[in-house]
CSV table of C-alpha atoms in Angstrom, one decimal:
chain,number,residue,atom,x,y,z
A,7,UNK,CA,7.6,169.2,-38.3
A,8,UNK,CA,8.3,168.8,-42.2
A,9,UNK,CA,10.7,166.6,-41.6
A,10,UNK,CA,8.8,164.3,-39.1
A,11,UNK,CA,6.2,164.3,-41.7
A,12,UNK,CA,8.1,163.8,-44.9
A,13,UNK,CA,11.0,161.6,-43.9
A,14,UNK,CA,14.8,161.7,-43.6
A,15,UNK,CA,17.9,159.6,-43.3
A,16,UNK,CA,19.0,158.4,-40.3
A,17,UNK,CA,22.9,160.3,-39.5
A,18,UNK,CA,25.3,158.2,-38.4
A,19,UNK,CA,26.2,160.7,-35.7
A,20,UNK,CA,22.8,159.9,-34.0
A,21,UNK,CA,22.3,156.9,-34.6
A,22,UNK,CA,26.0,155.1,-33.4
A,23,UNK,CA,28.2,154.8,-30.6
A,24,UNK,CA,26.9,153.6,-27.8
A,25,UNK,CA,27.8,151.8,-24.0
A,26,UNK,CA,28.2,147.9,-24.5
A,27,UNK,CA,29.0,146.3,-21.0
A,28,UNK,CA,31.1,147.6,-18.7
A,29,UNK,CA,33.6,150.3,-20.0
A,30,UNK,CA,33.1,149.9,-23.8
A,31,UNK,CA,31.5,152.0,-26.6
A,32,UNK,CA,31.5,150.0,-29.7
A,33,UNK,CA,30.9,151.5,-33.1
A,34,UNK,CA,27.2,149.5,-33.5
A,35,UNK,CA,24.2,151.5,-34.1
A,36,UNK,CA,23.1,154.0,-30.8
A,37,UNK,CA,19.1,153.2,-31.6
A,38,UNK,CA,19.9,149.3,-32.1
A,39,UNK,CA,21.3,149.5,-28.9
A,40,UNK,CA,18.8,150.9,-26.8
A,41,UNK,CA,15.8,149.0,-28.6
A,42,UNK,CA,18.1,146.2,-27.4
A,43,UNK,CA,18.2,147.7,-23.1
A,44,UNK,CA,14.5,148.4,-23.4
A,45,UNK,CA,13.3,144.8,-24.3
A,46,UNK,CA,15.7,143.1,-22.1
A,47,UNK,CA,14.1,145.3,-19.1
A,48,UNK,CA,10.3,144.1,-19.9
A,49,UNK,CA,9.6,147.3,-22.4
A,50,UNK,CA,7.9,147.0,-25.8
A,51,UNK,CA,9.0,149.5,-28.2
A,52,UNK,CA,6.8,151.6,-29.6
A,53,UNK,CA,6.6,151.6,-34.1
A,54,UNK,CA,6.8,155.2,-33.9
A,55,UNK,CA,10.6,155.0,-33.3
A,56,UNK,CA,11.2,152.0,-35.6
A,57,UNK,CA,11.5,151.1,-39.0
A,58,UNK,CA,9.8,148.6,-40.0
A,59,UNK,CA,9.6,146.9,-36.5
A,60,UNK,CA,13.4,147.2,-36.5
A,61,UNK,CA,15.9,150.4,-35.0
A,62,UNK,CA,16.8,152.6,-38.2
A,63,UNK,CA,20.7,152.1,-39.9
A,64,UNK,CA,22.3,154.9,-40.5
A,65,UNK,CA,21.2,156.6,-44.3
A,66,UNK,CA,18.0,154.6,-43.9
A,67,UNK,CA,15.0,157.1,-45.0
A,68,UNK,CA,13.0,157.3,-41.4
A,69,UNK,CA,9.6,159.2,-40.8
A,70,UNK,CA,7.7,159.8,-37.8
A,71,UNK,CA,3.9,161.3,-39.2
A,72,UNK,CA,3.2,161.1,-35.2
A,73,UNK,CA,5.4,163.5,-34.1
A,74,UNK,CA,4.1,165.4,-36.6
A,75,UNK,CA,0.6,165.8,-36.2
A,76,UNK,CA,1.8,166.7,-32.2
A,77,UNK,CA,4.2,169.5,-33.7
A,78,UNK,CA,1.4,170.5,-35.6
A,79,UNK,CA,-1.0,170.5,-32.5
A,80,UNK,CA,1.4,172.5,-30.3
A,81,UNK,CA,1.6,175.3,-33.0
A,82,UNK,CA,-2.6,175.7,-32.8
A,83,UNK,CA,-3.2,175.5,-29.6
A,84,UNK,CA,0.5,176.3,-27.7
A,85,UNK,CA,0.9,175.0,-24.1
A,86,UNK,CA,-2.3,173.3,-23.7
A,87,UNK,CA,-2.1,171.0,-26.6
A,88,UNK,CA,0.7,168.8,-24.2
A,89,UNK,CA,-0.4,169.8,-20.8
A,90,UNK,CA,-4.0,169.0,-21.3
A,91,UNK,CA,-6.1,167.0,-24.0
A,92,UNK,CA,-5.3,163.4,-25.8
A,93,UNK,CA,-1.5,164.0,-25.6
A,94,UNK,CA,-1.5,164.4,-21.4
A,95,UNK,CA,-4.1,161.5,-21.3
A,96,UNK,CA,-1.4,159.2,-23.3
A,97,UNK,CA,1.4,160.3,-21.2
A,98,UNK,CA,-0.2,159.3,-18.4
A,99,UNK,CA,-1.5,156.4,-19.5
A,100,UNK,CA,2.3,155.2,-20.6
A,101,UNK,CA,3.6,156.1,-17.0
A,102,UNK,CA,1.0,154.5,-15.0
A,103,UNK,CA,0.9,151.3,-17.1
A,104,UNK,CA,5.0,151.0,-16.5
A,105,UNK,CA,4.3,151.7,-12.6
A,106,UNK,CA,4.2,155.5,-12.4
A,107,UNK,CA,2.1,158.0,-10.3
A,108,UNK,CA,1.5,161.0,-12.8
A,109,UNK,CA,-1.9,162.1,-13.2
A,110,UNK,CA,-3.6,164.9,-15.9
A,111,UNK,CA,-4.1,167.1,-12.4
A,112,UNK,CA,-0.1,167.0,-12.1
A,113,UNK,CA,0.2,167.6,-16.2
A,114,UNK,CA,-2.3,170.4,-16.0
A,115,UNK,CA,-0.9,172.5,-13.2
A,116,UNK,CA,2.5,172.6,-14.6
A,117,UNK,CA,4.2,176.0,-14.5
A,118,UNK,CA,7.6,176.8,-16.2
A,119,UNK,CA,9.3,179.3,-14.3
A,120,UNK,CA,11.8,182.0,-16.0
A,121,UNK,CA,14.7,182.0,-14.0
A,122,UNK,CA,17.4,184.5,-13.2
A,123,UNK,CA,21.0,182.7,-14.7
A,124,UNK,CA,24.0,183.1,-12.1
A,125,UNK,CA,27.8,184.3,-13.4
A,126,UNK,CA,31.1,184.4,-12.4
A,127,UNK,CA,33.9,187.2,-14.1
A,128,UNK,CA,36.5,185.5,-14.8
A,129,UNK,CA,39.9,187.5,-16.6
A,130,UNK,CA,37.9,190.2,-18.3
A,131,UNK,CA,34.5,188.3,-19.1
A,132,UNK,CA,31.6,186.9,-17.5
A,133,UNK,CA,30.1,183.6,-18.2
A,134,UNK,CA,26.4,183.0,-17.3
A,135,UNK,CA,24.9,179.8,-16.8
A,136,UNK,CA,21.4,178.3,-15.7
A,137,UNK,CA,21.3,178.4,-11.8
A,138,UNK,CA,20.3,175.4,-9.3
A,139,UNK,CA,18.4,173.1,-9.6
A,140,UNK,CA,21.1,172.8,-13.1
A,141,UNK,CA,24.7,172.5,-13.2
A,142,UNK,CA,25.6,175.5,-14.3
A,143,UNK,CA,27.0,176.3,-10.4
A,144,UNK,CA,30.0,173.4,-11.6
A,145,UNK,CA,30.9,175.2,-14.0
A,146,UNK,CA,31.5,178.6,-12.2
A,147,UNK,CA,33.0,177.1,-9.3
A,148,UNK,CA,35.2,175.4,-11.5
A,149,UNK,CA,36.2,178.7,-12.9
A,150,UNK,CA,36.4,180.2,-9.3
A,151,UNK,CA,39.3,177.4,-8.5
A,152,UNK,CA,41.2,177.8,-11.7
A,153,UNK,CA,41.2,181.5,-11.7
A,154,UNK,CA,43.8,180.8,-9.1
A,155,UNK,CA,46.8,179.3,-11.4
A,156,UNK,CA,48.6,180.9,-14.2
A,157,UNK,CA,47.4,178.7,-17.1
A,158,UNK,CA,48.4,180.1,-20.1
A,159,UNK,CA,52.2,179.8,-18.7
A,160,UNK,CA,51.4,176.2,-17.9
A,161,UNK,CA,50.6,175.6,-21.6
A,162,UNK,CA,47.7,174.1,-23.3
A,163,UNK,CA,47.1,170.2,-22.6
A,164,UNK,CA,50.5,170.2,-21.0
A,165,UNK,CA,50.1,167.2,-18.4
A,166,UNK,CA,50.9,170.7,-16.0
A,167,UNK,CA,47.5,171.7,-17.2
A,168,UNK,CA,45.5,169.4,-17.6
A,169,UNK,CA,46.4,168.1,-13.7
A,170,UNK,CA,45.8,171.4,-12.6
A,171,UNK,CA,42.0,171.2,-14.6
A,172,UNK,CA,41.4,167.5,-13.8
A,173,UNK,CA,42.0,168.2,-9.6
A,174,UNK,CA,39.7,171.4,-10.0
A,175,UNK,CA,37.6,169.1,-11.5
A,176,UNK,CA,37.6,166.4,-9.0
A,177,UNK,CA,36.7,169.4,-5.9
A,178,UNK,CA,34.3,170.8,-8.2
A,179,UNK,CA,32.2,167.8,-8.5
A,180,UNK,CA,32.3,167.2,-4.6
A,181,UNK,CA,31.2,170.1,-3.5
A,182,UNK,CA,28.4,170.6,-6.4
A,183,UNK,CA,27.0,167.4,-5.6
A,184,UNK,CA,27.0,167.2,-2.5
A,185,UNK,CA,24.7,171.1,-2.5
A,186,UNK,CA,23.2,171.3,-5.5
A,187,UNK,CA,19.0,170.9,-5.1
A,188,UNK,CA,15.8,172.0,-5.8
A,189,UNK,CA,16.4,176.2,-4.8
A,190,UNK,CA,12.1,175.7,-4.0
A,191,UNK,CA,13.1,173.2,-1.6
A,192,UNK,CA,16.5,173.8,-0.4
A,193,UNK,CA,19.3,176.6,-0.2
A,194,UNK,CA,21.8,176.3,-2.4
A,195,UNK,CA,25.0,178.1,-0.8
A,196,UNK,CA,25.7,179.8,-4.7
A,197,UNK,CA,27.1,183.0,-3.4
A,198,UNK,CA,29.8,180.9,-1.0
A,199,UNK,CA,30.7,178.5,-3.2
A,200,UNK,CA,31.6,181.4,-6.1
A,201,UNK,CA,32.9,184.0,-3.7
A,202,UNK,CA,36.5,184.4,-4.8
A,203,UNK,CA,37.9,183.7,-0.9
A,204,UNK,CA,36.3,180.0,-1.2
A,205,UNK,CA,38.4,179.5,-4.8
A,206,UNK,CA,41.4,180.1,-3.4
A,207,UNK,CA,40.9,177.8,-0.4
A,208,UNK,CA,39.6,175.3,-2.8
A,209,UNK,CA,42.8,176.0,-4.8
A,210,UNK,CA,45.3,175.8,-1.7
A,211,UNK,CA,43.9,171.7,-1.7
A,212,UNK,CA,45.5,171.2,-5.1
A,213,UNK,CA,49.0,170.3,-5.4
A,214,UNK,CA,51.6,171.1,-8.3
A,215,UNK,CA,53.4,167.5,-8.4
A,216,UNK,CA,50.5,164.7,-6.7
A,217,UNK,CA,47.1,163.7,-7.5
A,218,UNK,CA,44.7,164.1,-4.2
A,219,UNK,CA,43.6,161.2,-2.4
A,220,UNK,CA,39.8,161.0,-0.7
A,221,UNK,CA,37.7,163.2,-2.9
A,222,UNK,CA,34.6,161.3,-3.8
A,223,UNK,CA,31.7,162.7,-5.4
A,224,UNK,CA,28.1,161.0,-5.7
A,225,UNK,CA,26.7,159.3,-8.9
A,226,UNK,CA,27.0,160.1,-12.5
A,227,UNK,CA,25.1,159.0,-15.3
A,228,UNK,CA,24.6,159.7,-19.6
A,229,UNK,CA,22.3,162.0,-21.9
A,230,UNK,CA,20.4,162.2,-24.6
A,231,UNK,CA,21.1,165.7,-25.3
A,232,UNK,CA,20.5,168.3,-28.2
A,233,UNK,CA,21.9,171.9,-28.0
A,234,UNK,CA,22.2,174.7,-30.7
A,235,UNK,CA,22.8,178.6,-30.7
A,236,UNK,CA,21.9,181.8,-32.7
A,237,UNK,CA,22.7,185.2,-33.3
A,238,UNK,CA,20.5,187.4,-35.4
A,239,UNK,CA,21.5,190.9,-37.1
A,240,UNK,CA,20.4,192.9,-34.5
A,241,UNK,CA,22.7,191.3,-31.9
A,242,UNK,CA,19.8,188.9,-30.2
A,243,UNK,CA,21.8,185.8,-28.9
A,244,UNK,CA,20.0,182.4,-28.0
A,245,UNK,CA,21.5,179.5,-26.0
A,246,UNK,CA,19.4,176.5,-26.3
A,247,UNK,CA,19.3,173.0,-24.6
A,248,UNK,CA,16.8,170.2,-24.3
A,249,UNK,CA,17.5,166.4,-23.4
A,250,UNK,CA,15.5,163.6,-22.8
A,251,UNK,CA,18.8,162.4,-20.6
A,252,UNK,CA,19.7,159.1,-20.9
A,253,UNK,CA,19.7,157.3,-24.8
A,254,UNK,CA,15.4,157.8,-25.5
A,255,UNK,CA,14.9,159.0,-22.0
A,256,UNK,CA,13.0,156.4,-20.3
A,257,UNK,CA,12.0,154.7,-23.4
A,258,UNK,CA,8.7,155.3,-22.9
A,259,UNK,CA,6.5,156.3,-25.6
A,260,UNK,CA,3.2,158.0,-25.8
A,261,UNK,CA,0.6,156.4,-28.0
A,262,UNK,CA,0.1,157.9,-31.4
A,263,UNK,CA,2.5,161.0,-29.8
A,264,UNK,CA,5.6,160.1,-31.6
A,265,UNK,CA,8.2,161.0,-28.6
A,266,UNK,CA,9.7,159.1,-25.5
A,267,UNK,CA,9.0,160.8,-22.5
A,268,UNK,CA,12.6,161.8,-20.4
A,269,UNK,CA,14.0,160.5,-17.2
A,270,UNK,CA,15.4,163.4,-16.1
A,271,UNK,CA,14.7,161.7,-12.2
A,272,UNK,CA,17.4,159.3,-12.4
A,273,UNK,CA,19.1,162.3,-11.1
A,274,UNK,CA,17.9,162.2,-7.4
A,275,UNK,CA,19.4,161.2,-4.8
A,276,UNK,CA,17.7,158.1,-2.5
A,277,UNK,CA,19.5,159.2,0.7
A,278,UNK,CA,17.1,160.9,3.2
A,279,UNK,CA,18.6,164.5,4.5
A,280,UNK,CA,20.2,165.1,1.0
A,281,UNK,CA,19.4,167.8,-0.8
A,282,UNK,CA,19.0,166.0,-3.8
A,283,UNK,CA,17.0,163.4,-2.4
A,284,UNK,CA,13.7,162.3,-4.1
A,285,UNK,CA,10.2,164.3,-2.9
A,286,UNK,CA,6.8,165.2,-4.9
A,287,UNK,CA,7.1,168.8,-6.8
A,288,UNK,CA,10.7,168.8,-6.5
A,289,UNK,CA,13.2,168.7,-9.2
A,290,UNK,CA,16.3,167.0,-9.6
A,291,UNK,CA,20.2,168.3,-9.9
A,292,UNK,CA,19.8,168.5,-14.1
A,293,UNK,CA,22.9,168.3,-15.9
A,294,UNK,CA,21.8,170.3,-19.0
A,295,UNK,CA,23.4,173.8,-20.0
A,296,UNK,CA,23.5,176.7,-22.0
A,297,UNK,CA,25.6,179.7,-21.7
A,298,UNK,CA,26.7,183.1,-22.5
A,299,UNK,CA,29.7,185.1,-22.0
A,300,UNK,CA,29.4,189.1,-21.6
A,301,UNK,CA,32.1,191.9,-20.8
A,302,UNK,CA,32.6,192.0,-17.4
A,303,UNK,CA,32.9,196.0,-17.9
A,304,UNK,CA,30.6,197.0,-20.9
A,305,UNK,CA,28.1,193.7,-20.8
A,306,UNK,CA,28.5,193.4,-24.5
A,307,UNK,CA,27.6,190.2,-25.5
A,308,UNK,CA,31.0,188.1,-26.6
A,309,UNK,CA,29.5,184.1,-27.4
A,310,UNK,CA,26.5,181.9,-27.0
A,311,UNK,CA,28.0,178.5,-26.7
A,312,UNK,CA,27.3,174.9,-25.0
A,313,UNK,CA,29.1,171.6,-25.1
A,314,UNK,CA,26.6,168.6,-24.5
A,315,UNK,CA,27.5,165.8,-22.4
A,316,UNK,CA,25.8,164.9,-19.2
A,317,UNK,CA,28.7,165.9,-16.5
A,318,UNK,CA,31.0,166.6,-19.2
A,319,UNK,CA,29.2,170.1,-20.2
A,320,UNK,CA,31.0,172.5,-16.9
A,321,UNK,CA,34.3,170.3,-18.5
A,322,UNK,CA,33.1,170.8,-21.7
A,323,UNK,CA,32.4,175.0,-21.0
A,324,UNK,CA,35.4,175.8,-19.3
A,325,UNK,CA,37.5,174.1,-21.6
A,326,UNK,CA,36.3,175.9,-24.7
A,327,UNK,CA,36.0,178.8,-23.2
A,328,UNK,CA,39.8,178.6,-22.1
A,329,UNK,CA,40.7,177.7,-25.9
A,330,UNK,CA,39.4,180.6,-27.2
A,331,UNK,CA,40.2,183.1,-23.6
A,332,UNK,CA,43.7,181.4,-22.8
A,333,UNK,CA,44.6,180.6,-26.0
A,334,UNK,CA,43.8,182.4,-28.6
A,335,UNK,CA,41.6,179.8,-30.4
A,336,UNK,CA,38.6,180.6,-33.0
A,337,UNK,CA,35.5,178.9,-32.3
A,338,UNK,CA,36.4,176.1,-34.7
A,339,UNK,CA,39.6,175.5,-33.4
A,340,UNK,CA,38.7,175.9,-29.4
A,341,UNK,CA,35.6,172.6,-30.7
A,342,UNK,CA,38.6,171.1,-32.5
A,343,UNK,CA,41.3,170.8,-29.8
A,344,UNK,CA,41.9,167.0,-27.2
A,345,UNK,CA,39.7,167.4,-24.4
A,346,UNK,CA,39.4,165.3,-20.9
A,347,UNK,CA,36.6,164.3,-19.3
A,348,UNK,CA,37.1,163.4,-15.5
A,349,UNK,CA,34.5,161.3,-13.7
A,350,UNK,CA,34.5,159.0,-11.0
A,351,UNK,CA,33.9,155.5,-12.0
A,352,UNK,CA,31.5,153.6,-9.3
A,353,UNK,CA,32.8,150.1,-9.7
A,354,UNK,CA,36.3,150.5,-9.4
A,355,UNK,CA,35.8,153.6,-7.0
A,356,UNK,CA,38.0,155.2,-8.5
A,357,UNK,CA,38.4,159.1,-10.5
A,358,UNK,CA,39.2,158.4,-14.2
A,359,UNK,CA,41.2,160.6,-16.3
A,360,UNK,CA,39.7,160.2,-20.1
A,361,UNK,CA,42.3,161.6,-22.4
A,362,UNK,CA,41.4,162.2,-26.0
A,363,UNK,CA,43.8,161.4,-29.0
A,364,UNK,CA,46.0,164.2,-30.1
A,365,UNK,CA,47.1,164.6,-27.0
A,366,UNK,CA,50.6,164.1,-26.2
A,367,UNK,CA,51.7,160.5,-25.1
A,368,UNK,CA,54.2,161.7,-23.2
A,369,UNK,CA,51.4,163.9,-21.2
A,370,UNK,CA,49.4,161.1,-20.4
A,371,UNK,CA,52.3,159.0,-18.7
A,372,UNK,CA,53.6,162.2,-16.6
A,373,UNK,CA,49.8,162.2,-15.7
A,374,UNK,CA,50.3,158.5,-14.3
A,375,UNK,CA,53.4,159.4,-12.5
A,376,UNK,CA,51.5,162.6,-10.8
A,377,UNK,CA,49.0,159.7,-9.4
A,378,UNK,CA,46.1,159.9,-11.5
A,379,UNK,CA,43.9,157.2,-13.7
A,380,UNK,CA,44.6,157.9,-16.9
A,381,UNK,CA,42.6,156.5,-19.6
A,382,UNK,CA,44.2,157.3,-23.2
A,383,UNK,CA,44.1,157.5,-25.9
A,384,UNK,CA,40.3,157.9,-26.4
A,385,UNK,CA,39.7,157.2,-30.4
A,386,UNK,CA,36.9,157.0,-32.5
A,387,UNK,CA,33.4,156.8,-31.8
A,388,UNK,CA,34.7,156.6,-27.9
A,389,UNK,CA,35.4,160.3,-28.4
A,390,UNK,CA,31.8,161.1,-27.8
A,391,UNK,CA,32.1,161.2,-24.2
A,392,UNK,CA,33.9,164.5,-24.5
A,393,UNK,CA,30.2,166.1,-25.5
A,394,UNK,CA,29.5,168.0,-28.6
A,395,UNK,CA,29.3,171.6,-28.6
A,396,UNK,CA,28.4,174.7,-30.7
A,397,UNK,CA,30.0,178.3,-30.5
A,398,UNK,CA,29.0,181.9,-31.8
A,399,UNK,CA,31.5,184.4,-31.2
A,400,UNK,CA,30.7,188.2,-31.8
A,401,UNK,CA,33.7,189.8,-32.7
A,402,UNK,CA,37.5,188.4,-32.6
A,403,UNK,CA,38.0,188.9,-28.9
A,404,UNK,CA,39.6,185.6,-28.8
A,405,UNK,CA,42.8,186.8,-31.5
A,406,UNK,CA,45.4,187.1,-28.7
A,407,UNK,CA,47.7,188.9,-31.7
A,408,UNK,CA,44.8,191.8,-32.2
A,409,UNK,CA,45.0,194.6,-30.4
A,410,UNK,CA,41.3,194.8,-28.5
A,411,UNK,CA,41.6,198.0,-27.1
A,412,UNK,CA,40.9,200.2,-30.1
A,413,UNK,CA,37.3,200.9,-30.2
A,414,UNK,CA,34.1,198.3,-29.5
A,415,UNK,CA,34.1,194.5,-31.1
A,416,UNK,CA,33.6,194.3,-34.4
A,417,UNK,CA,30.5,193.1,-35.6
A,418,UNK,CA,31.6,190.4,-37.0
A,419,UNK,CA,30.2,186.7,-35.8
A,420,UNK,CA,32.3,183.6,-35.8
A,421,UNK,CA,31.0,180.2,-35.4
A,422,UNK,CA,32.5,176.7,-34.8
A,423,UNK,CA,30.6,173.1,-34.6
A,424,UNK,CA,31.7,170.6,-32.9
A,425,UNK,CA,33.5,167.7,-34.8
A,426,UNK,CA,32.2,164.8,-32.8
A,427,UNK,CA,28.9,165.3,-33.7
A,428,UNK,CA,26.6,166.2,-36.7
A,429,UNK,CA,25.9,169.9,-35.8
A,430,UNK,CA,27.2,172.6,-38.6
A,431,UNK,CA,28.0,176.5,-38.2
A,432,UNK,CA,25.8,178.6,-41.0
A,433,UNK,CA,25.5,181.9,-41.6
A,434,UNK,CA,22.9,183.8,-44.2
């Protein structure tokens, strides 16, 4: 709220990299660019995002006095001061003047439900994520497939390893969205698809020396995404995520509100019988996660992390989490090291391999001759497609050269941000 109402510069983090065209991500400004998408597709853009009638530069001083005064609001009068009142009316107002259906009735009866996260144990630790209608099923089925292969002897980013991850991947994603709904609407088969017997037959699919053929998964889009975690001295953890999904969300913005309202819906499937298609009170598969990882024996709480990224953050999870359980990474380190992102591309109908520089070049071309798509290296401010993540660690359970058998963790947090992004780790 201060700084909506005083003013601050513009990052160049936040404010760059964005798609231009087809496959490209050139280093213009991310806000120019989407000012740019919204006026070619009919939309005005509201002042309260710009500067001056223009998208801020990065270091330019920017302040947004209307998001301010509906911070303030919100702290006065809680819940109702969105769901009811002048704020509803102009959200409505926005979404029925771009073609919308949302009333103050809908607004008003809104309940936000506290959910029960699902797990999967994996080598000694639990990791809990947010259940269906979210992701967080990819990434413990992904975990369910991979506990299956003997990982650390395949090496880290070995072109061994990283086909092993990128076919677990590639079943992953078929068979998460294929499923994955609205749990108020439809059943979500959780417990099959992370009983350890349905791993291994996912695993048997996979072979050591050639890329599968036929595995096609539904569509995948981009975010808008912020995520960040605490620990306090008591030993309270909190893993938090919020997106407006795609760059602004739908571009829409309130009047006098000072925020675009999300699109989160883009997620839904059209196909009747699906159960992800499109109904009223229903939610859509939501890409957006959190996480924590526990003992499996004691349930001592080990890390609060999350790596943002639209279908990149079960990638993004397992991957750091195998930095740090695999391989003996820190925090830092485990945000530091390549990462792939693996996605299937709908125009050329094809899965696509994104390999970050730093790893080997030799890796990437016995990647090729395995079969795959392999797009490498992915430099600069492309890199952002491999999401942006945050980690608190409690203790050094990670330090593959410590003996962690002699008494509880120590009380000791460690805490890595992500360099592809403008996040920091503090402590006080």
């Amino acid at each position: 709220m201060v700084y909506s109402d005083s003013m601050f510069p513009a990052s160049p983090g936040i404010w760059r990299s964005s798609p231009e065209g087809s496959n490209s991500i050139k280093p213009r400004e991310f806000h120019l660019h989407w000012v740019s998408e919204l006026r070619d597709a009919g939309r005005g853009v509201a002042p309260d995002l710009l500067l001056q009638g223009h998208a801020p530069k990065s270091g330019q001083v920017f302040r947004n006095p209307a998001l301010a005064r509906t911070l303030r609001e919100l702290g006065e009068r809680g819940k109702a001061a969105f769901y009811e009142g002048h704020v509803a009316k102009a959200v409505v107002d926005v979404v029925r003047e771009n073609g919308g259906v949302l009333t103050e009735a809908d607004l008003k009866s809104h309940r936000s439900e506290v959910i029960r996260p699902i797990s999967f144990q994996y080598q000694g630790v639990t990791l809990w994520e947010p259940p269906p209608n979210g992701q967080g099923l990819a990434a413990l089925l992904l975990l369910n497939i991979l506990d299956n292969f003997p990982l650390k002897a395949l090496g880290h980013n070995s072109s061994d390893y990283i086909h092993v991850l990128t076919e677990a991947v590639r079943l992953t994603q078929t068979d998460v969205l294929r499923c994955l709904g609205d749990p108020g609407h439809v059943t979500v088969p959780v417990d099959e698809l992370l009983d350890p017997s349905y791993g291994r037959t996912r695993a048997r699919s996979i072979s050591a020396d050639r890329a599968m053929e036929g595995v096609e998964p539904g569509l995948q889009t981009g975010s808008d995404t912020v995520y960040f975690c605490v620990v306090d001295g008591e030993g309270n953890a909190c893993s938090f995520v919020n997106s407006n999904y795609m760059g602004f969300g739908s571009g829409l913005v309130p009047k006098d509100c000072g925020f675009s309202l999300q699109n989160r819906g883009a997620n839904f499937s059209l196909r009747r019988g699906h159960p992800n298609c499109i109904a009223g009170g229903k939610r859509p598969y939501h890409t957006i996660l959190c996480a924590l990882v526990t003992d499996s024996s004691t349930g001592q709480l080990l890390a609060t992390l999350g790596v943002m990224g639209a279908f990149m953050q079960p990638q993004g999870h397992v991957q750091v989490l195998l930095n740090m359980l695999q391989f003996g990474m820190n925090p830092q380190q485990a945000l530091d090291a390549p990462r792939v992102y693996v996605h299937f591309d709908q125009k050329s109908e094809q899965w696509v391999v994104n390999v970050e520089e730093g790893v080997d070049q030799t890796v990437a071309e016995e990647l090729k001759r395995k079969g795959h798509n392999v797009n490498f290296p992915v430099t600069g401010h492309k890199r952002s497609q491999f999401g942006r993540g945050q980690i608190i660690t409690v203790g050094d359970w990670w330090d593959l050269s410590v003996n962690q058998t002699n008494g509880p963790i120590r009380r000791v947090l460690w805490a890595g941000s992500d360099p592809r992004a403008d996040g920091c780790a503090q402590g006080h």
